[in-house]
Amino acid sequence: MFDLKASYDMFLGILGLLPKTLLLAVTILILSTLLGIVIAIIQQYKIPVLIQLIGLFKLFLRGTPMVVFLYLMYYALPAMGQLIISLLGINYNMNNMSPVIILIVTVSLTLSAFQSEIIRGAFLAVDYGQIEAAHSLGYSFYQTFTRIIVPQAFVHAVPDFANSFTVAIKATSLGFLITVIDIFAKAKIMAAQNFRFVEAFLMVALIYWGAGILITKIADRYENDVRIK
Amino acid sequence: MHISFDKNEVLKGIDLSVKKGEVVSFIGPSGTGKTTLLKCINYLQKPNEGEIQLGDLNLDYKNIKKQDILRLRRKTAMVFQMFNIFKHKTVIQNVMDAQIAVQKKSKDEAYENSYRQLEKVGLIDKIDEYPSSLSGGQLQRVGIARGLALEPELILFDEPTSALDPELVEEVLRVIEEVAKSGMTTLLVTHEMDFARSISDKVVFMENGHIVEVGSPEQIFVGSENVRTRQFLKKFYSNQELQKMH
């Protein structure tokens, strides 16, 4: 029933798409972090209008399955993009927009809400006494931020960022629905070719587990090295 | 130096002059505004109104500019009750960083100066350690070295020994004593009465946001005519007796 040889071949086949999957996840992590910083700043300084928009956005995310969001973006994003660039007077056909971009945008938006909370928490974890000390020594606002607050906040955020990264890797599996081929999609295709579903999904699960363990280990080691000793 | 504050929620009309090189201690019950007063001086807390004259700097707190706040802070240094050492930097980096960031000294110059300061407070063997491996007394000595390294015109000690274990108080007091004797203008908020009495040129007794009495240590501790001062000191010393008996 369980074919070892077929499993091995599938394992190698699926593994071939791991770099692409990781690249997708890294892109998503970077974009969602940048967006998360913007959201955190808006919330911290309570910027009117924008803060209400973010509240609405978070409400939408909480209530919407990511699959629904992804499909919505798949059909709506090219049309919206077309509208925007035609308003800017650029002649370009947005309907050719790659589904990879749609996947990246969707997952990044979803993850950005979580990233903003991680970032806020990390900044709040820096003890205020040190900020006072920096001020008393004559550091400017910017110097206090870059020399005292950010280095410590970053260390606080590392474990949560590693977690977000694994979330991003797993979320790319939804890309299959809009024709993006990642490791999960590859497993599904290979399974359909020779009807070895158990082998295919077991192998892809193994690869997800392996990647997850590796990321956690790397983050742990990094945290140990830079931890505020 | 001359400071005066008015119409503040915590401080109600403070008026005080301190000469260059003078050592002034602030005593009084907790919650009286001693720490607030110190933090108003370098604008860590914002007084509603008030003026300060420090050397050639003359500032009105009501319409103070960002640049003025930085200038004021660069002339003063503060040592905190909770030490507030930067946890992600080693001992010597803690002392060096402001010299590089604020005073724009070269790394070598900052290192040399920091090394000398740490030598003075007796922490040469700890310069590459991180704060988490230091005792409270050692952390506070790093705090003092960090402040002195900037060569301030005025140093503010905010209850520097209140958070320390009793056996560590002495080592920090010795360092503060050396600073005070070096001719540095020093303001000290403390509950260490005997220490305040022995090192101060002037003692300020505060209560409820007011200055009740200012005088020489002898005048305050021995010959005070003020009822509140005498009550406070009597209570303080009888508490201390009680503690000794236990």
CSV table of C-alpha atoms in Angstrom, one decimal:
chain,number,residue,atom,x,y,z
A,1,MET,CA,0.0,0.0,0.0
A,2,PHE,CA,2.7,2.4,1.0
A,3,ASP,CA,5.3,2.7,-1.8
A,4,LEU,CA,8.8,3.8,-0.5
A,5,LYS,CA,10.3,4.3,-3.9
A,6,ALA,CA,7.4,6.5,-5.1
A,7,SER,CA,7.7,8.4,-1.8
A,8,TYR,CA,11.3,9.1,-2.4
A,9,ASP,CA,10.8,10.3,-5.9
A,10,MET,CA,8.0,12.6,-4.7
A,11,PHE,CA,10.1,13.9,-1.8
A,12,LEU,CA,12.8,15.0,-4.3
A,13,GLY,CA,10.2,16.4,-6.7
A,14,ILE,CA,8.5,18.4,-3.9
A,15,LEU,CA,11.8,19.5,-2.5
A,16,GLY,CA,12.6,21.2,-5.8
A,17,LEU,CA,10.0,23.7,-5.1
A,18,LEU,CA,11.1,24.5,-1.5
A,19,PRO,CA,13.4,27.4,-2.6
A,20,LYS,CA,10.5,29.1,-4.5
A,21,THR,CA,8.2,28.6,-1.5
A,22,LEU,CA,10.8,30.0,0.9
A,23,LEU,CA,11.4,33.0,-1.4
A,24,LEU,CA,7.6,33.6,-1.4
A,25,ALA,CA,7.5,33.4,2.4
A,26,VAL,CA,10.5,35.7,2.8
A,27,THR,CA,8.9,38.3,0.5
A,28,ILE,CA,5.7,38.1,2.4
A,29,LEU,CA,7.5,38.4,5.8
A,30,ILE,CA,9.3,41.5,4.6
A,31,LEU,CA,6.3,43.2,3.1
A,32,SER,CA,4.0,42.4,6.0
A,33,THR,CA,6.6,43.6,8.5
A,34,LEU,CA,7.0,47.0,6.7
A,35,LEU,CA,3.2,47.3,6.6
A,36,GLY,CA,3.1,46.2,10.2
A,37,ILE,CA,5.4,49.0,11.1
A,38,VAL,CA,3.2,51.5,9.4
A,39,ILE,CA,0.1,50.2,11.1
A,40,ALA,CA,1.9,50.2,14.5
A,41,ILE,CA,2.9,53.8,14.0
A,42,ILE,CA,-0.6,54.8,13.0
A,43,GLN,CA,-2.0,53.1,16.1
A,44,GLN,CA,0.7,54.5,18.4
A,45,TYR,CA,0.2,58.1,17.3
A,46,LYS,CA,-3.6,57.6,16.8
A,47,ILE,CA,-3.5,59.3,13.4
A,48,PRO,CA,-7.1,60.2,12.5
A,49,VAL,CA,-8.9,58.6,9.6
A,50,LEU,CA,-6.1,56.1,9.0
A,51,ILE,CA,-6.7,54.5,12.5
A,52,GLN,CA,-10.4,54.0,11.7
A,53,LEU,CA,-9.5,52.4,8.3
A,54,ILE,CA,-7.1,50.1,10.1
A,55,GLY,CA,-9.8,49.2,12.6
A,56,LEU,CA,-12.1,48.3,9.7
A,57,PHE,CA,-9.4,46.3,8.0
A,58,LYS,CA,-8.7,44.3,11.1
A,59,LEU,CA,-12.4,43.6,11.6
A,60,PHE,CA,-12.6,42.4,8.0
A,61,LEU,CA,-9.6,40.1,8.5
A,62,ARG,CA,-11.0,38.6,11.7
A,63,GLY,CA,-14.2,37.7,10.0
A,64,THR,CA,-13.0,36.5,6.6
A,65,PRO,CA,-11.4,33.2,5.9
A,66,MET,CA,-8.1,33.7,4.0
A,67,VAL,CA,-9.4,31.6,1.1
A,68,VAL,CA,-12.3,34.0,0.6
A,69,PHE,CA,-9.9,37.0,0.8
A,70,LEU,CA,-7.6,35.3,-1.7
A,71,TYR,CA,-10.4,34.6,-4.2
A,72,LEU,CA,-11.7,38.1,-3.7
A,73,MET,CA,-8.2,39.6,-4.4
A,74,TYR,CA,-7.7,37.3,-7.4
A,75,TYR,CA,-10.8,38.7,-9.2
A,76,ALA,CA,-10.7,42.3,-7.7
A,77,LEU,CA,-7.1,43.2,-7.5
A,78,PRO,CA,-6.4,43.3,-11.3
A,79,ALA,CA,-9.5,45.4,-11.9
A,80,MET,CA,-8.6,47.8,-9.1
A,81,GLY,CA,-5.0,48.0,-10.4
A,82,GLN,CA,-6.4,48.7,-13.9
A,83,LEU,CA,-8.5,51.5,-12.5
A,84,ILE,CA,-5.6,53.1,-10.7
A,85,ILE,CA,-3.1,53.0,-13.5
A,86,SER,CA,-5.7,54.2,-16.0
A,87,LEU,CA,-6.3,57.2,-13.8
A,88,LEU,CA,-2.6,57.8,-13.8
A,89,GLY,CA,-2.7,57.6,-17.5
A,90,ILE,CA,-0.4,54.6,-17.9
A,91,ASN,CA,-1.2,52.2,-20.7
A,92,TYR,CA,-0.7,48.7,-19.3
A,93,ASN,CA,-3.0,45.6,-19.2
A,94,MET,CA,-3.4,44.7,-15.5
A,95,ASN,CA,-5.2,41.5,-16.3
A,96,ASN,CA,-1.8,39.9,-16.9
A,97,MET,CA,-1.1,40.4,-13.3
A,98,SER,CA,0.7,37.3,-12.0
A,99,PRO,CA,-1.1,35.2,-9.5
A,100,VAL,CA,2.1,35.1,-7.5
A,101,ILE,CA,1.8,38.8,-6.9
A,102,ILE,CA,-1.8,38.4,-5.9
A,103,LEU,CA,-0.8,35.7,-3.4
A,104,ILE,CA,2.0,37.8,-2.0
A,105,VAL,CA,-0.2,40.9,-1.6
A,106,THR,CA,-3.1,38.9,0.1
A,107,VAL,CA,-1.0,37.0,2.6
A,108,SER,CA,1.1,40.1,3.4
A,109,LEU,CA,-2.0,42.1,4.1
A,110,THR,CA,-3.3,39.4,6.3
A,111,LEU,CA,-0.1,38.9,8.2
A,112,SER,CA,0.6,42.7,8.6
A,113,ALA,CA,-2.1,43.0,11.2
A,114,PHE,CA,-0.4,40.3,13.3
A,115,GLN,CA,3.0,41.9,12.6
A,116,SER,CA,1.8,45.2,13.9
A,117,GLU,CA,0.8,43.7,17.2
A,118,ILE,CA,4.2,42.0,17.5
A,119,ILE,CA,6.0,45.2,16.8
A,120,ARG,CA,3.9,47.2,19.2
A,121,GLY,CA,4.5,44.6,21.9
A,122,ALA,CA,8.2,44.6,21.3
A,123,PHE,CA,8.4,48.4,21.6
A,124,LEU,CA,6.4,48.5,24.8
A,125,ALA,CA,8.7,45.8,26.3
A,126,VAL,CA,11.6,48.2,26.3
A,127,ASP,CA,11.7,49.6,29.8
A,128,TYR,CA,10.9,53.3,30.1
A,129,GLY,CA,13.7,54.0,32.5
A,130,GLN,CA,16.3,53.4,29.8
A,131,ILE,CA,14.6,55.9,27.5
A,132,GLU,CA,14.6,58.4,30.3
A,133,ALA,CA,18.3,57.7,30.9
A,134,ALA,CA,19.0,58.3,27.2
A,135,HIS,CA,17.1,61.6,27.3
A,136,SER,CA,19.0,62.7,30.4
A,137,LEU,CA,22.3,62.1,28.6
A,138,GLY,CA,21.2,64.4,25.8
A,139,TYR,CA,20.3,61.8,23.1
A,140,SER,CA,17.9,63.3,20.5
A,141,PHE,CA,14.6,61.5,19.9
A,142,TYR,CA,16.0,59.9,16.8
A,143,GLN,CA,19.2,58.7,18.6
A,144,THR,CA,17.2,57.3,21.5
A,145,PHE,CA,15.1,55.4,19.0
A,146,THR,CA,17.9,53.9,16.8
A,147,ARG,CA,20.5,53.3,19.5
A,148,ILE,CA,18.4,52.2,22.5
A,149,ILE,CA,14.8,51.3,21.6
A,150,VAL,CA,15.1,49.5,18.2
A,151,PRO,CA,18.0,47.1,19.1
A,152,GLN,CA,16.1,45.9,22.2
A,153,ALA,CA,12.7,45.8,20.6
A,154,PHE,CA,14.1,43.7,17.7
A,155,VAL,CA,15.4,41.1,20.1
A,156,HIS,CA,12.0,40.9,21.8
A,157,ALA,CA,10.4,40.4,18.4
A,158,VAL,CA,12.6,37.6,17.0
A,159,PRO,CA,10.7,34.6,18.3
A,160,ASP,CA,7.4,36.0,17.1
A,161,PHE,CA,8.9,36.9,13.7
A,162,ALA,CA,10.1,33.3,13.3
A,163,ASN,CA,6.6,32.2,14.1
A,164,SER,CA,5.2,34.6,11.4
A,165,PHE,CA,7.6,33.2,8.9
A,166,THR,CA,6.3,29.6,9.4
A,167,VAL,CA,2.8,31.0,9.1
A,168,ALA,CA,3.8,32.6,5.8
A,169,ILE,CA,5.3,29.3,4.5
A,170,LYS,CA,2.1,27.5,5.4
A,171,ALA,CA,-0.1,30.2,3.9
A,172,THR,CA,1.5,30.0,0.5
A,173,SER,CA,-0.1,26.5,0.2
A,174,LEU,CA,-3.4,28.4,-0.6
A,175,GLY,CA,-1.7,29.6,-3.7
A,176,PHE,CA,-2.7,26.4,-5.3
A,177,LEU,CA,-6.2,27.7,-5.6
A,178,ILE,CA,-5.1,30.5,-7.9
A,179,THR,CA,-2.5,28.5,-9.9
A,180,VAL,CA,0.6,29.3,-7.9
A,181,ILE,CA,2.8,26.2,-7.7
A,182,ASP,CA,4.5,25.9,-4.3
A,183,ILE,CA,5.5,22.7,-2.5
A,184,PHE,CA,1.9,21.8,-1.6
A,185,ALA,CA,0.6,22.4,-5.1
A,186,LYS,CA,3.5,20.2,-6.4
A,187,ALA,CA,2.5,17.4,-4.0
A,188,LYS,CA,-1.1,17.6,-5.2
A,189,ILE,CA,0.0,17.5,-8.9
A,190,MET,CA,2.3,14.5,-8.3
A,191,ALA,CA,-0.4,12.7,-6.3
A,192,ALA,CA,-2.9,13.1,-9.1
A,193,GLN,CA,-0.4,11.7,-11.7
A,194,ASN,CA,-0.1,8.3,-10.0
A,195,PHE,CA,-2.8,8.3,-7.4
A,196,ARG,CA,-0.4,8.0,-4.5
A,197,PHE,CA,-2.1,10.5,-2.3
A,198,VAL,CA,-0.9,9.3,1.1
A,199,GLU,CA,2.8,9.3,0.0
A,200,ALA,CA,2.5,12.7,-1.6
A,201,PHE,CA,0.9,14.4,1.3
A,202,LEU,CA,3.0,12.7,3.9
A,203,MET,CA,6.1,13.8,2.0
A,204,VAL,CA,5.0,17.4,1.8
A,205,ALA,CA,4.0,17.3,5.5
A,206,LEU,CA,7.5,16.1,6.3
A,207,ILE,CA,9.0,19.0,4.4
A,208,TYR,CA,6.7,21.5,6.2
A,209,TRP,CA,7.7,20.0,9.5
A,210,GLY,CA,11.4,20.1,8.6
A,211,ALA,CA,11.2,23.7,7.5
A,212,GLY,CA,9.3,24.7,10.7
A,213,ILE,CA,11.8,23.0,12.9
A,214,LEU,CA,14.8,24.5,11.1
A,215,ILE,CA,13.4,28.0,11.3
A,216,THR,CA,12.6,27.7,15.0
A,217,LYS,CA,16.1,26.3,15.7
A,218,ILE,CA,17.8,29.1,13.8
A,219,ALA,CA,15.6,31.7,15.5
A,220,ASP,CA,16.4,30.2,18.9
A,221,ARG,CA,20.1,30.2,18.2
A,222,TYR,CA,20.0,33.8,17.0
A,223,GLU,CA,18.0,34.9,20.0
A,224,ASN,CA,20.5,33.2,22.3
A,225,ASP,CA,23.4,35.0,20.6
A,226,VAL,CA,21.9,38.5,20.7
A,227,ARG,CA,19.7,38.1,23.8
A,228,ILE,CA,19.9,41.0,26.2
A,229,LYS,CA,22.3,39.3,28.5
B,1,MET,CA,22.4,77.9,39.3
B,2,HIS,CA,19.0,79.2,40.0
B,3,ILE,CA,15.7,77.4,39.5
B,4,SER,CA,12.2,78.4,40.3
B,5,PHE,CA,8.9,76.6,39.6
B,6,ASP,CA,5.4,77.7,40.0
B,7,LYS,CA,1.8,76.4,39.8
B,8,ASN,CA,2.8,72.8,39.2
B,9,GLU,CA,0.6,70.0,40.4
B,10,VAL,CA,3.3,68.4,42.5
B,11,LEU,CA,5.6,71.3,43.1
B,12,LYS,CA,4.2,74.5,44.5
B,13,GLY,CA,6.5,77.4,44.2
B,14,ILE,CA,10.1,76.2,44.5
B,15,ASP,CA,12.9,78.8,44.5
B,16,LEU,CA,16.5,77.7,44.9
B,17,SER,CA,19.9,78.9,44.2
B,18,VAL,CA,22.9,76.7,44.1
B,19,LYS,CA,26.5,77.8,43.7
B,20,LYS,CA,29.0,76.2,41.5
B,21,GLY,CA,30.6,73.3,43.3
B,22,GLU,CA,28.0,73.1,46.0
B,23,VAL,CA,26.6,69.9,47.2
B,24,VAL,CA,22.9,70.1,48.0
B,25,SER,CA,20.8,67.3,49.5
B,26,PHE,CA,17.0,67.0,49.4
B,27,ILE,CA,15.3,65.2,52.2
B,28,GLY,CA,11.7,64.8,53.2
B,29,PRO,CA,8.8,62.3,53.2
B,30,SER,CA,8.1,60.1,50.2
B,31,GLY,CA,5.8,61.6,47.6
B,32,THR,CA,6.9,65.1,48.4
B,33,GLY,CA,8.2,66.0,45.0
B,34,LYS,CA,11.9,65.6,45.5
B,35,THR,CA,12.3,63.4,42.5
B,36,THR,CA,9.9,65.5,40.5
B,37,LEU,CA,12.0,68.5,41.2
B,38,LEU,CA,15.1,66.8,40.0
B,39,LYS,CA,13.4,65.6,36.8
B,40,CYS,CA,12.0,69.0,36.1
B,41,ILE,CA,15.5,70.4,36.1
B,42,ASN,CA,16.5,68.3,33.1
B,43,TYR,CA,13.0,68.4,31.6
B,44,LEU,CA,12.3,64.7,32.0
B,45,GLN,CA,9.1,66.0,33.5
B,46,LYS,CA,7.6,69.2,32.2
B,47,PRO,CA,7.0,71.9,34.7
B,48,ASN,CA,4.0,74.1,33.9
B,49,GLU,CA,6.0,77.2,34.6
B,50,GLY,CA,9.4,78.1,35.8
B,51,GLU,CA,12.9,79.3,35.0
B,52,ILE,CA,16.3,77.9,35.2
B,53,GLN,CA,19.7,79.5,35.0
B,54,LEU,CA,22.6,77.1,34.7
B,55,GLY,CA,25.9,78.6,33.9
B,56,ASP,CA,25.4,80.7,30.7
B,57,LEU,CA,22.1,79.0,30.0
B,58,ASN,CA,19.0,80.9,30.8
B,59,LEU,CA,15.7,79.2,30.1
B,60,ASP,CA,12.0,79.7,30.6
B,61,TYR,CA,10.3,76.4,30.8
B,62,LYS,CA,7.0,77.7,29.5
B,63,ASN,CA,8.3,78.3,25.9
B,64,ILE,CA,11.3,76.1,25.8
B,65,LYS,CA,12.6,74.9,22.4
B,66,LYS,CA,13.7,71.4,21.5
B,67,GLN,CA,17.3,72.7,21.0
B,68,ASP,CA,17.2,74.3,24.5
B,69,ILE,CA,16.1,71.0,26.1
B,70,LEU,CA,19.0,69.2,24.5
B,71,ARG,CA,21.5,71.9,25.6
B,72,LEU,CA,20.1,71.7,29.1
B,73,ARG,CA,20.4,68.0,29.2
B,74,ARG,CA,23.9,68.1,27.8
B,75,LYS,CA,25.0,70.2,30.7
B,76,THR,CA,23.5,67.9,33.3
B,77,ALA,CA,23.8,64.2,34.1
B,78,MET,CA,21.4,62.1,36.1
B,79,VAL,CA,21.8,59.0,38.2
B,80,PHE,CA,18.6,57.0,38.7
B,81,GLN,CA,17.1,55.1,41.5
B,82,MET,CA,16.5,52.1,39.2
B,83,PHE,CA,20.0,52.5,37.5
B,84,ASN,CA,18.5,52.5,34.0
B,85,ILE,CA,21.6,50.9,32.4
B,86,PHE,CA,21.2,50.0,28.7
B,87,LYS,CA,20.7,46.3,28.9
B,88,HIS,CA,21.9,45.5,25.3
B,89,LYS,CA,25.3,47.1,25.8
B,90,THR,CA,28.3,46.1,27.8
B,91,VAL,CA,29.5,48.1,30.8
B,92,ILE,CA,32.0,50.1,28.7
B,93,GLN,CA,29.6,50.5,25.8
B,94,ASN,CA,27.1,52.0,28.3
B,95,VAL,CA,29.6,54.6,29.3
B,96,MET,CA,30.9,55.2,25.7
B,97,ASP,CA,27.7,55.5,23.8
B,98,ALA,CA,26.6,59.0,24.8
B,99,GLN,CA,30.1,60.3,24.2
B,100,ILE,CA,29.9,59.0,20.6
B,101,ALA,CA,26.3,59.8,19.9
B,102,VAL,CA,25.9,63.1,21.7
B,103,GLN,CA,29.4,64.6,22.0
B,104,LYS,CA,30.6,63.2,18.7
B,105,LYS,CA,33.9,61.9,20.1
B,106,SER,CA,35.9,59.3,18.2
B,107,LYS,CA,35.6,55.7,19.4
B,108,ASP,CA,39.1,55.6,20.7
B,109,GLU,CA,38.7,58.8,22.6
B,110,ALA,CA,35.4,57.7,24.1
B,111,TYR,CA,36.9,54.3,25.1
B,112,GLU,CA,39.9,55.9,26.8
B,113,ASN,CA,37.7,58.4,28.7
B,114,SER,CA,35.2,55.6,29.7
B,115,TYR,CA,38.1,53.4,30.9
B,116,ARG,CA,39.3,56.2,33.2
B,117,GLN,CA,35.8,56.8,34.5
B,118,LEU,CA,35.3,53.1,35.2
B,119,GLU,CA,38.6,52.9,36.9
B,120,LYS,CA,37.5,55.6,39.2
B,121,VAL,CA,34.4,53.7,40.3
B,122,GLY,CA,36.3,50.5,40.6
B,123,LEU,CA,34.8,48.5,37.8
B,124,ILE,CA,37.8,47.8,35.5
B,125,ASP,CA,37.4,44.1,35.8
B,126,LYS,CA,33.8,44.3,34.6
B,127,ILE,CA,34.1,46.5,31.5
B,128,ASP,CA,33.1,43.8,29.0
B,129,GLU,CA,30.3,42.3,31.0
B,130,TYR,CA,26.6,42.8,30.3
B,131,PRO,CA,24.4,44.5,32.9
B,132,SER,CA,22.6,41.3,33.8
B,133,SER,CA,25.7,39.8,35.4
B,134,LEU,CA,26.3,42.8,37.7
B,135,SER,CA,25.0,43.6,41.2
B,136,GLY,CA,22.8,46.6,41.9
B,137,GLY,CA,25.8,48.4,43.5
B,138,GLN,CA,27.9,47.8,40.4
B,139,LEU,CA,25.1,48.9,38.1
B,140,GLN,CA,24.7,52.1,40.0
B,141,ARG,CA,28.5,52.7,39.7
B,142,VAL,CA,28.2,52.2,36.0
B,143,GLY,CA,25.4,54.8,36.0
B,144,ILE,CA,27.6,57.3,37.8
B,145,ALA,CA,30.5,56.7,35.4
B,146,ARG,CA,28.2,57.1,32.5
B,147,GLY,CA,27.0,60.5,33.8
B,148,LEU,CA,30.5,61.7,34.7
B,149,ALA,CA,32.0,60.7,31.4
B,150,LEU,CA,30.0,63.5,29.7
B,151,GLU,CA,31.7,66.1,32.0
B,152,PRO,CA,28.4,67.7,33.1
B,153,GLU,CA,28.3,71.0,35.0
B,154,LEU,CA,25.7,69.5,37.3
B,155,ILE,CA,25.0,66.0,38.4
B,156,LEU,CA,21.6,64.9,39.7
B,157,PHE,CA,21.3,61.9,42.0
B,158,ASP,CA,17.8,60.6,42.3
B,159,GLU,CA,17.7,58.3,45.4
B,160,PRO,CA,20.7,56.4,44.1
B,161,THR,CA,20.8,53.9,46.9
B,162,SER,CA,17.1,53.3,47.6
B,163,ALA,CA,16.8,50.2,45.3
B,164,LEU,CA,20.0,48.6,46.7
B,165,ASP,CA,20.5,45.8,49.1
B,166,PRO,CA,21.7,47.2,52.4
B,167,GLU,CA,25.2,45.7,52.1
B,168,LEU,CA,25.7,47.4,48.7
B,169,VAL,CA,24.7,50.9,49.8
B,170,GLU,CA,28.2,51.7,51.2
B,171,GLU,CA,30.1,51.1,47.9
B,172,VAL,CA,27.8,53.5,46.1
B,173,LEU,CA,27.9,56.1,48.8
B,174,ARG,CA,31.7,56.1,48.7
B,175,VAL,CA,31.7,56.9,45.0
B,176,ILE,CA,29.1,59.6,45.4
B,177,GLU,CA,31.2,61.1,48.2
B,178,GLU,CA,34.2,61.2,45.8
B,179,VAL,CA,32.1,63.0,43.1
B,180,ALA,CA,30.8,65.5,45.6
B,181,LYS,CA,34.3,66.2,46.9
B,182,SER,CA,35.7,66.6,43.4
B,183,GLY,CA,34.0,70.0,43.1
B,184,MET,CA,31.2,68.9,40.9
B,185,THR,CA,27.9,70.7,41.5
B,186,THR,CA,25.7,68.0,43.0
B,187,LEU,CA,22.1,67.7,43.8
B,188,LEU,CA,21.2,64.6,45.8
B,189,VAL,CA,17.8,63.3,46.7
B,190,THR,CA,18.2,60.7,49.5
B,191,HIS,CA,16.9,58.9,52.5
B,192,GLU,CA,20.4,58.3,53.8
B,193,MET,CA,20.3,61.0,56.5
B,194,ASP,CA,23.7,60.5,57.9
B,195,PHE,CA,25.3,60.6,54.5
B,196,ALA,CA,23.4,63.7,53.5
B,197,ARG,CA,24.6,65.3,56.7
B,198,SER,CA,28.2,64.4,56.2
B,199,ILE,CA,28.7,65.4,52.6
B,200,SER,CA,26.3,68.4,52.0
B,201,ASP,CA,27.0,72.1,52.0
B,202,LYS,CA,23.3,72.7,52.1
B,203,VAL,CA,20.3,70.6,53.0
B,204,VAL,CA,16.8,71.2,51.7
B,205,PHE,CA,13.9,69.8,53.7
B,206,MET,CA,10.8,69.4,51.4
B,207,GLU,CA,7.2,68.5,52.2
B,208,ASN,CA,4.1,68.5,50.0
B,209,GLY,CA,5.7,70.2,47.1
B,210,HIS,CA,7.1,73.0,49.2
B,211,ILE,CA,10.6,73.8,50.5
B,212,VAL,CA,10.1,73.9,54.2
B,213,GLU,CA,13.6,74.7,55.2
B,214,VAL,CA,17.0,75.3,53.7
B,215,GLY,CA,20.2,75.4,55.7
B,216,SER,CA,23.6,73.9,56.6
B,217,PRO,CA,23.6,70.3,57.7
B,218,GLU,CA,24.1,71.4,61.3
B,219,GLN,CA,21.2,73.8,61.1
B,220,ILE,CA,18.8,71.2,59.7
B,221,PHE,CA,19.9,68.1,61.6
B,222,VAL,CA,20.8,69.6,65.0
B,223,GLY,CA,19.5,73.1,65.5
B,224,SER,CA,16.3,73.2,63.4
B,225,GLU,CA,13.7,75.6,64.7
B,226,ASN,CA,11.1,74.3,62.3
B,227,VAL,CA,8.5,72.0,63.8
B,228,ARG,CA,8.0,69.9,60.6
B,229,THR,CA,11.7,69.3,60.1
B,230,ARG,CA,12.2,68.2,63.7
B,231,GLN,CA,9.1,65.9,63.5
B,232,PHE,CA,10.4,64.3,60.3
B,233,LEU,CA,13.9,63.7,61.6
B,234,LYS,CA,12.7,62.5,65.0
B,235,LYS,CA,10.4,60.0,63.3
B,236,PHE,CA,13.2,58.9,60.9
B,237,TYR,CA,15.7,58.3,63.7
B,238,SER,CA,13.2,56.5,65.9
B,239,ASN,CA,12.3,54.2,63.0
B,240,GLN,CA,16.0,53.5,62.5
B,241,GLU,CA,16.4,52.7,66.2
B,242,LEU,CA,13.5,50.2,65.9
B,243,GLN,CA,15.1,48.6,62.9
B,244,LYS,CA,18.4,48.2,64.8
B,245,MET,CA,16.7,46.5,67.7
B,246,HIS,CA,15.2,43.8,65.5
